[in-house]
Each structure stands twice: as structure tokens, then as C-alpha cells.
Amino acid sequence: MTQPAKFLATDSTVVTFPSGALDARATVRHVLASDGRYGLLCDTTPFHPEDHTWPDQPGDRGTVESGGRASEVLDSVIGAVHRGTGEVRVAGDIPVRRGDPDWTWHVVHVVADEPWALPGREVRLSVDPRRRAGLSAGHTGCELVGPALNAALRDRWGKEVGLDSLGAPDFDKIAIVSSRIGPHGSVDRYRMGRSLRRKGFVADGLAEALGDLEAQVNGLLAEWVGADVPVVVLTDGPTLADRRRFTCVVRQGPVTAPCGGTHVATTGELGRVAARLELAEDGQELVLSTSTGGAAT
């Protein structure tokens, strides 16, 4: 979805989802149209959009309402407006990373209805709470399982590499190629090729050790969930362009990571987190599946 017409926006969208907000009063600033769908850009929103460079957490869904009329929000994605030309780019058409200072950054609320909420109109934006809760649980579980995996693999490094916030070699950051979060779960994929071995990772005997490694990961996850410690999203500012960071202090120290998603309030809300490890592509890929609560891996 692109829009060639100028839309000069000096400020990025104010977002309230880092605090867990589900509703907001907002003013429509711009309307996009493409392929029978429409995108509403507002001055503020509780909707979390899918990131265009690292699409791990899907965008929120919900409703937009005003004056007795309502439309379903089918998806939420990122839009960027060039400060000089007013050109609008959306999702995969955005040529730069989020936060680039030459662009302002916005949440695009995707609707199928002919746009009745025109620029200047005040609306109420409401996120589907059940779906948000499931995705938040899945994302928190994903942020916890990374350092748990790093800890389990810490003795498999023959060279010094970057460390995670708990002081273990950061396998999760170094080897990951994709991460996808769903309601109450996630799937992370890690490349186990020559490049990783050149960095010092010892893959010999990994297939035979998967059961023990999985048990170590799940042991740490059980400890962290049982501790019921707060989960906080720290922000550098109120807009979509500002950086956000996941933080959770466990017995071993602070688990921190750059993160633009949504999360539960405490680890105890997850109920449980279970991880499963398997090798794919003839041992060239490690797949880490995580589930929370009563979801099955």
C-alpha cells in the first residue's frame, strides 16, 4: 500500500501499547487507499503494528468507532512519511528502518470499509483484548526463552563472542534468522552453518544433546515463571519512532533486549513456559518452539 499524495507529518504517532493500553480517543490524520482496503493514520493509538524489518509479533486487530458507526480493524502495520516530500510508504514498501530521522513513523489501521472516518474526525480505537493477551504472552515467553537457550549453550563456544544481559554468549542474537510470535507461543529459527562455526560455536554432538539442553532451558523457564517477577517495557519517548526495551529482573540478573512488542505484566501470568528443540534442514537449522499457559508446543 503506497500513497503518492503529499502528507506532511511533523510528528510520529503517539503509541500507548507499551503500557498495555487497549483503548484510546484519537484524531484521524490521513487516509490511505489500495486494493480495496483503507488505512487510517491517527495522532495516537493503542494498536501495536507489525514491524516491517523484523516481523515477529503480528499487528493488533480491533475496531474504530465514531458517531454510532464502527469498522473492524483487520490489521495494524507501520507507515512512514518522508519529512521532505510527504511521500507515504507502508509495511514492506518502506525503504529504511524504523526510527530513521528523515521520516515520521505511524501506525496504519487497516480497514475494509469505505472510509467514513475522514481526516480531522475524532474516533475511538479499541484493540481486541483476547488476541492482544495471547500475543503478549507469546512475546514474553519468546524474550525469556532466548537467554535460557543462551545459558544452556554457553559451554559450546570456543571463541569469545558478544554476551547477553545475563553474561552468556548470545547465541540467540548471533544465530537467529527468524522469529514468529503467535497467541501463547513462538517459533525461532537459528542458522547452524559454517558462519556460526567460524565464530566459535561447537555443533558436534548437538543432535544427541538436544534432550538435555531442552531440559536445562525448561528448568530456567520454570524458575523464572515461578518467581512471578515484573515485566516492564522501557521507552525512550511516547512515539512509534522511539526505542523500547524489554526488561525483567530474574535471580541471575536483568533480562533485557530491544523490543517493540507487547508483554504480560509479570512472569507469573504466563502460567508456564515450555520449550522444544529440534534440528531441521539436515542439521543446518535449530528450531525453538515455545508455548505458554496451556498451549501445546
PDB file of C-alpha atoms in Angstrom:
ATOM      1  CA  MET A   1       0.000   0.000   0.000  1.00  0.00           C
ATOM      2  CA  THR A   2       1.566   3.283  -1.107  1.00  0.00           C
ATOM      3  CA  GLN A   3       0.199   6.804  -1.356  1.00  0.00           C
ATOM      4  CA  PRO A   4       1.844   9.299  -3.723  1.00  0.00           C
ATOM      5  CA  ALA A   5      -0.082  12.329  -2.468  1.00  0.00           C
ATOM      6  CA  LYS A   6       1.716  14.563  -0.006  1.00  0.00           C
ATOM      7  CA  PHE A   7       1.035  14.182   3.678  1.00  0.00           C
ATOM      8  CA  LEU A   8       3.360  16.394   5.699  1.00  0.00           C
ATOM      9  CA  ALA A   9       3.525  14.997   9.220  1.00  0.00           C
ATOM     10  CA  THR A  10       5.949  16.613  11.619  1.00  0.00           C
ATOM     11  CA  ASP A  11       5.254  14.178  14.473  1.00  0.00           C
ATOM     12  CA  SER A  12       5.186  10.398  14.657  1.00  0.00           C
ATOM     13  CA  THR A  13       2.181   8.567  16.094  1.00  0.00           C
ATOM     14  CA  VAL A  14       1.971   8.525  19.892  1.00  0.00           C
ATOM     15  CA  VAL A  15       1.603   4.868  20.958  1.00  0.00           C
ATOM     16  CA  THR A  16       0.187   3.620  24.258  1.00  0.00           C
ATOM     17  CA  PHE A  17       0.557  -0.140  23.757  1.00  0.00           C
ATOM     18  CA  PRO A  18       3.894  -0.323  25.684  1.00  0.00           C
ATOM     19  CA  SER A  19       1.916   0.285  28.893  1.00  0.00           C
ATOM     20  CA  GLY A  20      -0.671  -2.338  27.927  1.00  0.00           C
ATOM     21  CA  ALA A  21      -3.370   0.117  26.814  1.00  0.00           C
ATOM     22  CA  LEU A  22      -6.263  -1.296  24.774  1.00  0.00           C
ATOM     23  CA  ASP A  23      -8.374   1.828  24.088  1.00  0.00           C
ATOM     24  CA  ALA A  24      -7.748   5.433  23.063  1.00  0.00           C
ATOM     25  CA  ARG A  25      -9.526   8.519  21.793  1.00  0.00           C
ATOM     26  CA  ALA A  26      -7.757   9.737  18.676  1.00  0.00           C
ATOM     27  CA  THR A  27      -7.993  12.090  15.713  1.00  0.00           C
ATOM     28  CA  VAL A  28      -7.680  10.780  12.164  1.00  0.00           C
ATOM     29  CA  ARG A  29      -4.789  12.493  10.354  1.00  0.00           C
ATOM     30  CA  HIS A  30      -4.717  10.766   6.969  1.00  0.00           C
ATOM     31  CA  VAL A  31      -6.466   8.027   4.958  1.00  0.00           C
ATOM     32  CA  LEU A  32      -4.711   5.680   2.531  1.00  0.00           C
ATOM     33  CA  ALA A  33      -6.388   3.547  -0.150  1.00  0.00           C
ATOM     34  CA  SER A  34      -5.106   0.493  -2.028  1.00  0.00           C
ATOM     35  CA  ASP A  35      -6.560  -2.726  -3.456  1.00  0.00           C
ATOM     36  CA  GLY A  36      -9.982  -2.297  -1.874  1.00  0.00           C
ATOM     37  CA  ARG A  37      -8.632  -1.644   1.612  1.00  0.00           C
ATOM     38  CA  TYR A  38      -8.016   1.540   3.514  1.00  0.00           C
ATOM     39  CA  GLY A  39      -5.537   2.651   6.135  1.00  0.00           C
ATOM     40  CA  LEU A  40      -6.259   5.183   8.866  1.00  0.00           C
ATOM     41  CA  LEU A  41      -3.377   7.152  10.388  1.00  0.00           C
ATOM     42  CA  CYS A  42      -4.195   8.787  13.727  1.00  0.00           C
ATOM     43  CA  ASP A  43      -2.388  11.089  16.119  1.00  0.00           C
ATOM     44  CA  THR A  44      -2.368   8.446  18.860  1.00  0.00           C
ATOM     45  CA  THR A  45      -3.226   4.741  19.123  1.00  0.00           C
ATOM     46  CA  PRO A  46      -3.138   1.708  21.427  1.00  0.00           C
ATOM     47  CA  PHE A  47      -2.670  -0.615  18.411  1.00  0.00           C
ATOM     48  CA  HIS A  48       0.623  -2.455  18.099  1.00  0.00           C
ATOM     49  CA  PRO A  49       1.705  -2.698  14.423  1.00  0.00           C
ATOM     50  CA  GLU A  50       3.721  -5.465  12.810  1.00  0.00           C
ATOM     51  CA  ASP A  51       7.278  -4.231  12.242  1.00  0.00           C
ATOM     52  CA  HIS A  52       8.399  -4.088   8.602  1.00  0.00           C
ATOM     53  CA  THR A  53      12.047  -5.038   9.225  1.00  0.00           C
ATOM     54  CA  TRP A  54      11.629  -7.743  11.893  1.00  0.00           C
ATOM     55  CA  PRO A  55       8.025  -9.005  11.621  1.00  0.00           C
ATOM     56  CA  ASP A  56       7.911 -11.132  14.758  1.00  0.00           C
ATOM     57  CA  GLN A  57       4.695 -10.012  16.511  1.00  0.00           C
ATOM     58  CA  PRO A  58       1.626  -9.634  14.274  1.00  0.00           C
ATOM     59  CA  GLY A  59      -0.309  -6.387  14.349  1.00  0.00           C
ATOM     60  CA  ASP A  60      -3.281  -5.862  16.661  1.00  0.00           C
ATOM     61  CA  ARG A  61      -6.868  -6.139  15.455  1.00  0.00           C
ATOM     62  CA  GLY A  62      -9.971  -4.443  16.837  1.00  0.00           C
ATOM     63  CA  THR A  63     -12.398  -1.655  15.952  1.00  0.00           C
ATOM     64  CA  VAL A  64     -12.572   2.030  15.104  1.00  0.00           C
ATOM     65  CA  GLU A  65     -15.790   3.811  16.157  1.00  0.00           C
ATOM     66  CA  SER A  66     -17.310   7.275  15.945  1.00  0.00           C
ATOM     67  CA  GLY A  67     -20.806   8.764  15.895  1.00  0.00           C
ATOM     68  CA  GLY A  68     -22.551   5.403  16.060  1.00  0.00           C
ATOM     69  CA  ARG A  69     -20.533   3.926  13.194  1.00  0.00           C
ATOM     70  CA  ALA A  70     -17.860   1.259  13.516  1.00  0.00           C
ATOM     71  CA  SER A  71     -15.373  -0.552  11.282  1.00  0.00           C
ATOM     72  CA  GLU A  72     -13.314  -3.612  12.001  1.00  0.00           C
ATOM     73  CA  VAL A  73      -9.552  -3.074  12.090  1.00  0.00           C
ATOM     74  CA  LEU A  74      -8.255  -6.096  10.184  1.00  0.00           C
ATOM     75  CA  ASP A  75      -4.564  -5.463  10.744  1.00  0.00           C
ATOM     76  CA  SER A  76      -2.062  -2.913  12.016  1.00  0.00           C
ATOM     77  CA  VAL A  77       1.150  -2.157  10.133  1.00  0.00           C
ATOM     78  CA  ILE A  78       3.791   0.557  10.063  1.00  0.00           C
ATOM     79  CA  GLY A  79       3.622   3.563   7.800  1.00  0.00           C
ATOM     80  CA  ALA A  80       6.407   6.088   7.165  1.00  0.00           C
ATOM     81  CA  VAL A  81       6.089   9.648   5.835  1.00  0.00           C
ATOM     82  CA  HIS A  82       9.112  11.370   4.296  1.00  0.00           C
ATOM     83  CA  ARG A  83       9.691  14.716   6.011  1.00  0.00           C
ATOM     84  CA  GLY A  84      10.776  16.461   2.816  1.00  0.00           C
ATOM     85  CA  THR A  85       8.404  15.143   0.146  1.00  0.00           C
ATOM     86  CA  GLY A  86       5.383  13.966   2.165  1.00  0.00           C
ATOM     87  CA  GLU A  87       5.570  10.589   0.408  1.00  0.00           C
ATOM     88  CA  VAL A  88       3.872   7.808   2.359  1.00  0.00           C
ATOM     89  CA  ARG A  89       5.221   4.258   2.391  1.00  0.00           C
ATOM     90  CA  VAL A  90       3.650   1.290   4.165  1.00  0.00           C
ATOM     91  CA  ALA A  91       4.951  -2.022   5.530  1.00  0.00           C
ATOM     92  CA  GLY A  92       7.275  -3.806   3.077  1.00  0.00           C
ATOM     93  CA  ASP A  93       7.467  -0.742   0.819  1.00  0.00           C
ATOM     94  CA  ILE A  94       9.304   1.280   3.481  1.00  0.00           C
ATOM     95  CA  PRO A  95      12.932   1.676   2.316  1.00  0.00           C
ATOM     96  CA  VAL A  96      14.514   2.405   5.730  1.00  0.00           C
ATOM     97  CA  ARG A  97      14.468   1.060   9.269  1.00  0.00           C
ATOM     98  CA  ARG A  98      12.001   2.337  11.833  1.00  0.00           C
ATOM     99  CA  GLY A  99      13.276   5.461  13.545  1.00  0.00           C
ATOM    100  CA  ASP A 100      15.126   6.917  10.558  1.00  0.00           C
ATOM    101  CA  PRO A 101      15.047  10.700  11.280  1.00  0.00           C
ATOM    102  CA  ASP A 102      14.214  11.634   7.686  1.00  0.00           C
ATOM    103  CA  TRP A 103      10.806  10.008   8.110  1.00  0.00           C
ATOM    104  CA  THR A 104       7.962  10.215  10.614  1.00  0.00           C
ATOM    105  CA  TRP A 105       6.531   6.910  11.829  1.00  0.00           C
ATOM    106  CA  HIS A 106       2.892   5.885  12.099  1.00  0.00           C
ATOM    107  CA  VAL A 107       0.528   3.039  12.842  1.00  0.00           C
ATOM    108  CA  VAL A 108      -1.707   2.236   9.877  1.00  0.00           C
ATOM    109  CA  HIS A 109      -5.082   0.783  10.940  1.00  0.00           C
ATOM    110  CA  VAL A 110      -6.197  -1.378   8.013  1.00  0.00           C
ATOM    111  CA  VAL A 111      -9.968  -1.490   7.366  1.00  0.00           C
ATOM    112  CA  ALA A 112     -12.034  -2.905   4.513  1.00  0.00           C
ATOM    113  CA  ASP A 113     -14.903  -0.404   4.736  1.00  0.00           C
ATOM    114  CA  GLU A 114     -15.117   2.715   2.593  1.00  0.00           C
ATOM    115  CA  PRO A 115     -13.532   5.353   4.833  1.00  0.00           C
ATOM    116  CA  TRP A 116     -16.117   7.332   6.772  1.00  0.00           C
ATOM    117  CA  ALA A 117     -13.593   8.465   9.380  1.00  0.00           C
ATOM    118  CA  LEU A 118     -12.005  11.273   7.384  1.00  0.00           C
ATOM    119  CA  PRO A 119      -9.066  13.455   8.473  1.00  0.00           C
ATOM    120  CA  GLY A 120      -9.939  15.623  11.456  1.00  0.00           C
ATOM    121  CA  ARG A 121     -12.580  13.260  12.807  1.00  0.00           C
ATOM    122  CA  GLU A 122     -12.344  12.047  16.382  1.00  0.00           C
ATOM    123  CA  VAL A 123     -12.620   8.278  16.822  1.00  0.00           C
ATOM    124  CA  ARG A 124     -12.358   5.617  19.497  1.00  0.00           C
ATOM    125  CA  LEU A 125      -9.766   2.910  18.824  1.00  0.00           C
ATOM    126  CA  SER A 126     -10.246  -0.421  20.633  1.00  0.00           C
ATOM    127  CA  VAL A 127      -7.904  -3.413  20.493  1.00  0.00           C
ATOM    128  CA  ASP A 128      -9.205  -6.995  20.628  1.00  0.00           C
ATOM    129  CA  PRO A 129      -8.199  -7.810  24.243  1.00  0.00           C
ATOM    130  CA  ARG A 130      -8.158 -11.599  23.939  1.00  0.00           C
ATOM    131  CA  ARG A 131      -5.881 -11.592  20.914  1.00  0.00           C
ATOM    132  CA  ARG A 132      -3.598  -8.982  22.487  1.00  0.00           C
ATOM    133  CA  ALA A 133      -3.328 -11.072  25.673  1.00  0.00           C
ATOM    134  CA  GLY A 134      -2.334 -14.155  23.690  1.00  0.00           C
ATOM    135  CA  LEU A 135       0.272 -12.313  21.630  1.00  0.00           C
ATOM    136  CA  SER A 136       1.671 -10.587  24.718  1.00  0.00           C
ATOM    137  CA  ALA A 137       2.094 -13.942  26.453  1.00  0.00           C
ATOM    138  CA  GLY A 138       3.743 -15.391  23.363  1.00  0.00           C
ATOM    139  CA  HIS A 139       6.141 -12.450  23.117  1.00  0.00           C
ATOM    140  CA  THR A 140       7.148 -12.527  26.779  1.00  0.00           C
ATOM    141  CA  GLY A 141       7.790 -16.246  26.542  1.00  0.00           C
ATOM    142  CA  CYS A 142       9.922 -15.618  23.458  1.00  0.00           C
ATOM    143  CA  GLU A 143      12.012 -12.961  25.233  1.00  0.00           C
ATOM    144  CA  LEU A 144      12.637 -15.307  28.170  1.00  0.00           C
ATOM    145  CA  VAL A 145      13.485 -18.423  26.169  1.00  0.00           C
ATOM    146  CA  GLY A 146      16.337 -16.670  24.298  1.00  0.00           C
ATOM    147  CA  PRO A 147      18.550 -16.121  27.369  1.00  0.00           C
ATOM    148  CA  ALA A 148      17.547 -19.549  28.710  1.00  0.00           C
ATOM    149  CA  LEU A 149      18.840 -21.111  25.491  1.00  0.00           C
ATOM    150  CA  ASN A 150      21.997 -18.996  25.661  1.00  0.00           C
ATOM    151  CA  ALA A 151      22.666 -20.305  29.179  1.00  0.00           C
ATOM    152  CA  ALA A 152      22.203 -23.920  28.092  1.00  0.00           C
ATOM    153  CA  LEU A 153      24.623 -23.477  25.157  1.00  0.00           C
ATOM    154  CA  ARG A 154      27.249 -21.403  26.964  1.00  0.00           C
ATOM    155  CA  ASP A 155      29.853 -24.243  27.057  1.00  0.00           C
ATOM    156  CA  ARG A 156      29.651 -24.790  23.291  1.00  0.00           C
ATOM    157  CA  TRP A 157      31.714 -21.741  22.356  1.00  0.00           C
ATOM    158  CA  GLY A 158      35.430 -21.944  21.537  1.00  0.00           C
ATOM    159  CA  LYS A 159      35.882 -18.221  20.897  1.00  0.00           C
ATOM    160  CA  GLU A 160      34.814 -15.041  22.644  1.00  0.00           C
ATOM    161  CA  VAL A 161      31.622 -13.533  21.258  1.00  0.00           C
ATOM    162  CA  GLY A 162      29.118 -10.927  22.367  1.00  0.00           C
ATOM    163  CA  LEU A 163      27.327 -11.674  25.625  1.00  0.00           C
ATOM    164  CA  ASP A 164      23.658 -11.346  26.549  1.00  0.00           C
ATOM    165  CA  SER A 165      22.440  -9.348  29.539  1.00  0.00           C
ATOM    166  CA  LEU A 166      22.983 -12.330  31.867  1.00  0.00           C
ATOM    167  CA  GLY A 167      26.599 -12.776  30.744  1.00  0.00           C
ATOM    168  CA  ALA A 168      26.249 -15.828  28.479  1.00  0.00           C
ATOM    169  CA  PRO A 169      27.420 -15.962  24.841  1.00  0.00           C
ATOM    170  CA  ASP A 170      24.499 -14.555  22.888  1.00  0.00           C
ATOM    171  CA  PHE A 171      23.654 -17.492  20.605  1.00  0.00           C
ATOM    172  CA  ASP A 172      20.101 -16.160  20.258  1.00  0.00           C
ATOM    173  CA  LYS A 173      21.266 -12.867  18.745  1.00  0.00           C
ATOM    174  CA  ILE A 174      24.149 -14.273  16.719  1.00  0.00           C
ATOM    175  CA  ALA A 175      22.424 -17.226  15.040  1.00  0.00           C
ATOM    176  CA  ILE A 176      18.754 -16.244  14.742  1.00  0.00           C
ATOM    177  CA  VAL A 177      17.326 -15.849  11.248  1.00  0.00           C
ATOM    178  CA  SER A 178      13.621 -15.514  12.005  1.00  0.00           C
ATOM    179  CA  SER A 179      11.181 -15.241  14.891  1.00  0.00           C
ATOM    180  CA  ARG A 180       7.427 -15.529  14.682  1.00  0.00           C
ATOM    181  CA  ILE A 181       5.108 -14.927  17.609  1.00  0.00           C
ATOM    182  CA  GLY A 182       1.571 -16.251  17.850  1.00  0.00           C
ATOM    183  CA  PRO A 183      -1.046 -16.373  20.584  1.00  0.00           C
ATOM    184  CA  HIS A 184       0.625 -18.070  23.566  1.00  0.00           C
ATOM    185  CA  GLY A 185       3.664 -19.209  21.614  1.00  0.00           C
ATOM    186  CA  SER A 186       6.555 -18.529  19.280  1.00  0.00           C
ATOM    187  CA  VAL A 187       8.904 -20.227  16.835  1.00  0.00           C
ATOM    188  CA  ASP A 188      12.529 -19.091  16.497  1.00  0.00           C
ATOM    189  CA  ARG A 189      14.870 -20.424  13.824  1.00  0.00           C
ATOM    190  CA  TYR A 190      18.667 -20.399  14.056  1.00  0.00           C
ATOM    191  CA  ARG A 191      21.143 -20.998  11.241  1.00  0.00           C
ATOM    192  CA  MET A 192      23.735 -23.643  12.178  1.00  0.00           C
ATOM    193  CA  GLY A 193      26.011 -23.321   9.154  1.00  0.00           C
ATOM    194  CA  ARG A 194      29.683 -22.651   8.595  1.00  0.00           C
ATOM    195  CA  SER A 195      29.468 -18.996   9.540  1.00  0.00           C
ATOM    196  CA  LEU A 196      28.369 -19.901  13.068  1.00  0.00           C
ATOM    197  CA  ARG A 197      31.144 -22.457  13.387  1.00  0.00           C
ATOM    198  CA  ARG A 198      33.729 -19.918  12.266  1.00  0.00           C
ATOM    199  CA  LYS A 199      32.547 -17.679  15.096  1.00  0.00           C
ATOM    200  CA  GLY A 200      33.447 -20.466  17.509  1.00  0.00           C
ATOM    201  CA  PHE A 201      30.243 -22.417  18.072  1.00  0.00           C
ATOM    202  CA  VAL A 202      30.837 -26.155  18.547  1.00  0.00           C
ATOM    203  CA  ALA A 203      27.975 -28.084  16.956  1.00  0.00           C
ATOM    204  CA  ASP A 204      29.486 -31.568  17.335  1.00  0.00           C
ATOM    205  CA  GLY A 205      27.102 -33.871  19.164  1.00  0.00           C
ATOM    206  CA  LEU A 206      24.331 -31.290  19.253  1.00  0.00           C
ATOM    207  CA  ALA A 207      21.657 -33.674  17.989  1.00  0.00           C
ATOM    208  CA  GLU A 208      22.388 -36.145  20.769  1.00  0.00           C
ATOM    209  CA  ALA A 209      22.403 -33.364  23.385  1.00  0.00           C
ATOM    210  CA  LEU A 210      19.073 -31.776  22.430  1.00  0.00           C
ATOM    211  CA  GLY A 211      17.139 -33.567  25.166  1.00  0.00           C
ATOM    212  CA  ASP A 212      19.487 -32.404  27.913  1.00  0.00           C
ATOM    213  CA  LEU A 213      19.607 -28.868  26.504  1.00  0.00           C
ATOM    214  CA  GLU A 214      15.825 -28.719  26.329  1.00  0.00           C
ATOM    215  CA  ALA A 215      15.604 -29.816  29.960  1.00  0.00           C
ATOM    216  CA  GLN A 216      18.039 -27.075  31.002  1.00  0.00           C
ATOM    217  CA  VAL A 217      16.068 -24.432  29.114  1.00  0.00           C
ATOM    218  CA  ASN A 218      12.771 -25.557  30.615  1.00  0.00           C
ATOM    219  CA  GLY A 219      14.288 -25.653  34.092  1.00  0.00           C
ATOM    220  CA  LEU A 220      15.270 -21.989  33.869  1.00  0.00           C
ATOM    221  CA  LEU A 221      11.905 -21.025  32.400  1.00  0.00           C
ATOM    222  CA  ALA A 222      10.072 -22.775  35.236  1.00  0.00           C
ATOM    223  CA  GLU A 223      12.212 -20.892  37.768  1.00  0.00           C
ATOM    224  CA  TRP A 224      11.588 -17.511  36.148  1.00  0.00           C
ATOM    225  CA  VAL A 225       7.850 -18.039  35.759  1.00  0.00           C
ATOM    226  CA  GLY A 226       7.587 -19.303  39.330  1.00  0.00           C
ATOM    227  CA  ALA A 227       9.347 -16.193  40.633  1.00  0.00           C
ATOM    228  CA  ASP A 228       6.466 -14.051  39.270  1.00  0.00           C
ATOM    229  CA  VAL A 229       8.687 -11.008  38.692  1.00  0.00           C
ATOM    230  CA  PRO A 230       7.550  -7.814  36.930  1.00  0.00           C
ATOM    231  CA  VAL A 231       7.923  -7.405  33.177  1.00  0.00           C
ATOM    232  CA  VAL A 232       8.434  -3.813  32.033  1.00  0.00           C
ATOM    233  CA  VAL A 233       8.738  -2.149  28.635  1.00  0.00           C
ATOM    234  CA  LEU A 234      11.042   0.860  28.994  1.00  0.00           C
ATOM    235  CA  THR A 235      10.631   3.599  26.382  1.00  0.00           C
ATOM    236  CA  ASP A 236      12.810   6.488  25.239  1.00  0.00           C
ATOM    237  CA  GLY A 237       9.715   8.512  24.386  1.00  0.00           C
ATOM    238  CA  PRO A 238       5.986   8.289  23.587  1.00  0.00           C
ATOM    239  CA  THR A 239       6.015   7.811  19.806  1.00  0.00           C
ATOM    240  CA  LEU A 240       6.346   4.839  17.498  1.00  0.00           C
ATOM    241  CA  ALA A 241       9.757   6.147  16.421  1.00  0.00           C
ATOM    242  CA  ASP A 242      11.178   5.957  19.953  1.00  0.00           C
ATOM    243  CA  ARG A 243      13.133   2.930  21.113  1.00  0.00           C
ATOM    244  CA  ARG A 244      11.589   0.436  23.511  1.00  0.00           C
ATOM    245  CA  ARG A 245      13.268  -2.211  25.640  1.00  0.00           C
ATOM    246  CA  PHE A 246      12.008  -5.363  27.355  1.00  0.00           C
ATOM    247  CA  THR A 247      13.304  -5.783  30.904  1.00  0.00           C
ATOM    248  CA  CYS A 248      12.711  -8.420  33.561  1.00  0.00           C
ATOM    249  CA  VAL A 249      14.967  -8.971  36.597  1.00  0.00           C
ATOM    250  CA  VAL A 250      15.391 -12.666  37.463  1.00  0.00           C
ATOM    251  CA  ARG A 251      17.667 -14.307  40.059  1.00  0.00           C
ATOM    252  CA  GLN A 252      20.593 -14.377  37.620  1.00  0.00           C
ATOM    253  CA  GLY A 253      20.249 -10.680  36.773  1.00  0.00           C
ATOM    254  CA  PRO A 254      18.341  -8.428  34.373  1.00  0.00           C
ATOM    255  CA  VAL A 255      16.970  -9.951  31.184  1.00  0.00           C
ATOM    256  CA  THR A 256      16.931  -7.045  28.738  1.00  0.00           C
ATOM    257  CA  ALA A 257      16.550  -6.759  24.984  1.00  0.00           C
ATOM    258  CA  PRO A 258      15.493  -4.181  22.389  1.00  0.00           C
ATOM    259  CA  CYS A 259      11.824  -4.938  21.789  1.00  0.00           C
ATOM    260  CA  GLY A 260       8.942  -3.103  20.175  1.00  0.00           C
ATOM    261  CA  GLY A 261       6.218  -5.564  21.164  1.00  0.00           C
ATOM    262  CA  THR A 262       3.674  -6.059  23.937  1.00  0.00           C
ATOM    263  CA  HIS A 263       4.052  -8.163  27.082  1.00  0.00           C
ATOM    264  CA  VAL A 264       2.356  -9.512  30.182  1.00  0.00           C
ATOM    265  CA  ALA A 265       2.786  -7.617  33.460  1.00  0.00           C
ATOM    266  CA  THR A 266       4.579 -10.390  35.390  1.00  0.00           C
ATOM    267  CA  THR A 267       6.190 -13.705  34.513  1.00  0.00           C
ATOM    268  CA  GLY A 268       3.682 -15.499  36.726  1.00  0.00           C
ATOM    269  CA  GLU A 269       0.879 -14.522  34.342  1.00  0.00           C
ATOM    270  CA  LEU A 270       2.361 -16.947  31.817  1.00  0.00           C
ATOM    271  CA  GLY A 271       1.389 -19.928  33.982  1.00  0.00           C
ATOM    272  CA  ARG A 272       4.162 -21.964  32.434  1.00  0.00           C
ATOM    273  CA  VAL A 273       6.562 -21.723  29.505  1.00  0.00           C
ATOM    274  CA  ALA A 274       7.614 -24.880  27.685  1.00  0.00           C
ATOM    275  CA  ALA A 275      10.336 -25.051  25.025  1.00  0.00           C
ATOM    276  CA  ARG A 276      11.038 -27.710  22.435  1.00  0.00           C
ATOM    277  CA  LEU A 277      14.249 -28.013  20.392  1.00  0.00           C
ATOM    278  CA  GLU A 278      14.702 -29.819  17.096  1.00  0.00           C
ATOM    279  CA  LEU A 279      17.150 -29.807  14.215  1.00  0.00           C
ATOM    280  CA  ALA A 280      15.909 -29.267  10.652  1.00  0.00           C
ATOM    281  CA  GLU A 281      17.383 -28.972   7.154  1.00  0.00           C
ATOM    282  CA  ASP A 282      19.864 -31.820   7.741  1.00  0.00           C
ATOM    283  CA  GLY A 283      21.123 -30.217  10.920  1.00  0.00           C
ATOM    284  CA  GLN A 284      21.609 -26.768   9.384  1.00  0.00           C
ATOM    285  CA  GLU A 285      18.809 -25.155  11.369  1.00  0.00           C
ATOM    286  CA  LEU A 286      17.853 -25.266  15.034  1.00  0.00           C
ATOM    287  CA  VAL A 287      14.137 -24.720  15.639  1.00  0.00           C
ATOM    288  CA  LEU A 288      12.998 -23.494  19.046  1.00  0.00           C
ATOM    289  CA  SER A 289       9.240 -23.748  19.668  1.00  0.00           C
ATOM    290  CA  THR A 290       7.855 -22.121  22.797  1.00  0.00           C
ATOM    291  CA  SER A 291       4.383 -22.275  24.340  1.00  0.00           C
ATOM    292  CA  THR A 292       2.863 -20.556  27.363  1.00  0.00           C
ATOM    293  CA  GLY A 293      -0.017 -21.439  29.629  1.00  0.00           C
ATOM    294  CA  GLY A 294      -1.984 -24.416  28.425  1.00  0.00           C
ATOM    295  CA  ALA A 295      -0.932 -24.105  24.763  1.00  0.00           C
ATOM    296  CA  ALA A 296       0.736 -27.128  23.209  1.00  0.00           C
ATOM    297  CA  THR A 297       4.151 -26.997  21.596  1.00  0.00           C
TER     298      THR A 297
END
